[in-house]
XYZ file of C-alpha atoms in Angstrom:
87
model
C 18.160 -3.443 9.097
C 14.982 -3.330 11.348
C 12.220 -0.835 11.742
C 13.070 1.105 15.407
C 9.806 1.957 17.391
C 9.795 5.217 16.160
C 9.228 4.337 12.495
C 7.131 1.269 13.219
C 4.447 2.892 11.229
C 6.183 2.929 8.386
C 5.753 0.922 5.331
C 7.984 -2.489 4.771
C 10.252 -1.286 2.259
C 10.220 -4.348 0.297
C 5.947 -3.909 -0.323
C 6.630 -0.412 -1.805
C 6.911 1.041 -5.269
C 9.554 2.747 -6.739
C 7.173 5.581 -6.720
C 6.485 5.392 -3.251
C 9.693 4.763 -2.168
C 11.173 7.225 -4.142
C 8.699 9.985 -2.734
C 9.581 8.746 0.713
C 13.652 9.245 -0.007
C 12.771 12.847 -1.526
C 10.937 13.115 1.794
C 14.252 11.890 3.957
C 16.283 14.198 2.169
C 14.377 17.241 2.650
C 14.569 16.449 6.187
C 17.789 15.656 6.708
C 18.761 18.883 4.949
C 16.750 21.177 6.875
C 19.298 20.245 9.743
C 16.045 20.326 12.476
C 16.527 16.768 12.804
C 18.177 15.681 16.323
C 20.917 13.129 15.655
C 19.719 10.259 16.563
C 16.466 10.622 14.469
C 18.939 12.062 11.612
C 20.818 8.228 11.712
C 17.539 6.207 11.880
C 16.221 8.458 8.599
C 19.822 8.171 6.836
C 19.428 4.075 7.408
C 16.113 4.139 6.081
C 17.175 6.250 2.866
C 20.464 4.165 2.501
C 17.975 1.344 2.306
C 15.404 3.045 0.274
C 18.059 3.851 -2.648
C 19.128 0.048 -2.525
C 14.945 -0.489 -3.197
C 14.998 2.152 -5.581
C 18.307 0.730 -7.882
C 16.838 -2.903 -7.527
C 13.437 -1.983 -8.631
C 15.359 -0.277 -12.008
C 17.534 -2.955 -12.778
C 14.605 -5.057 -12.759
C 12.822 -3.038 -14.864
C 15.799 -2.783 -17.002
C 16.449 -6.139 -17.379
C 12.467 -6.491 -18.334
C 13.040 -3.929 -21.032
C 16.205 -4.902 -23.005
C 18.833 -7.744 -22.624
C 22.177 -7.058 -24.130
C 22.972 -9.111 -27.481
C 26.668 -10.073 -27.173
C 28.764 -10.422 -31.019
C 30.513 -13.965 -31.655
C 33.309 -13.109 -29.691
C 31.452 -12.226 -26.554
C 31.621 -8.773 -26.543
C 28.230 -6.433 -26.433
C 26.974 -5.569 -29.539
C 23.842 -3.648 -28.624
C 20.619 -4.327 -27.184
C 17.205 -5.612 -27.785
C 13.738 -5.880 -26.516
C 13.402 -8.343 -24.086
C 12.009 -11.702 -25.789
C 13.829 -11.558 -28.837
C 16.779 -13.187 -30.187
């Protein structure tokens, strides 16, 4: 997806934190609710959320996966977790 001219000031996605990108979603979503949005700027704020969220879930599962791995039982199957390093 690429920036359109209208949005050209905004931020590169992929440089923001889940803080800031999350704040900028909240932001999209007010917006798009208060239905005073034409269409066409409606669909160009609806890509950039879409993409947002995508930021958003990579930037946890990242996190997550930076936090706890899973520790599997002899047969394969999870048997729990564990902070990240050990094991």
């Amino acid at each position: 997806m690429t920036d359109s001219p209208d949005d050209a000031a905004a931020p590169a996605i992929s440089a923001l934190s889940f803080e800031a990108a999350m704040a900028e979603l909240e932001t999209i979503v007010r917006r798009l609710e208060s239905g005073d949005v034409k269409l066409e700027e409606s669909v160009t704020l609806y890509e950039r959320g879409h993409a947002l969220r995508q930021h958003c879930e990579a930037r946890l599962a990242a996190a997550q996966a930076r936090i706890e791995q899973v520790s599997l039982s002899a047969d394969g199957k999870p048997a729990g977790t564990a902070p990240f390093g050990e094991g």
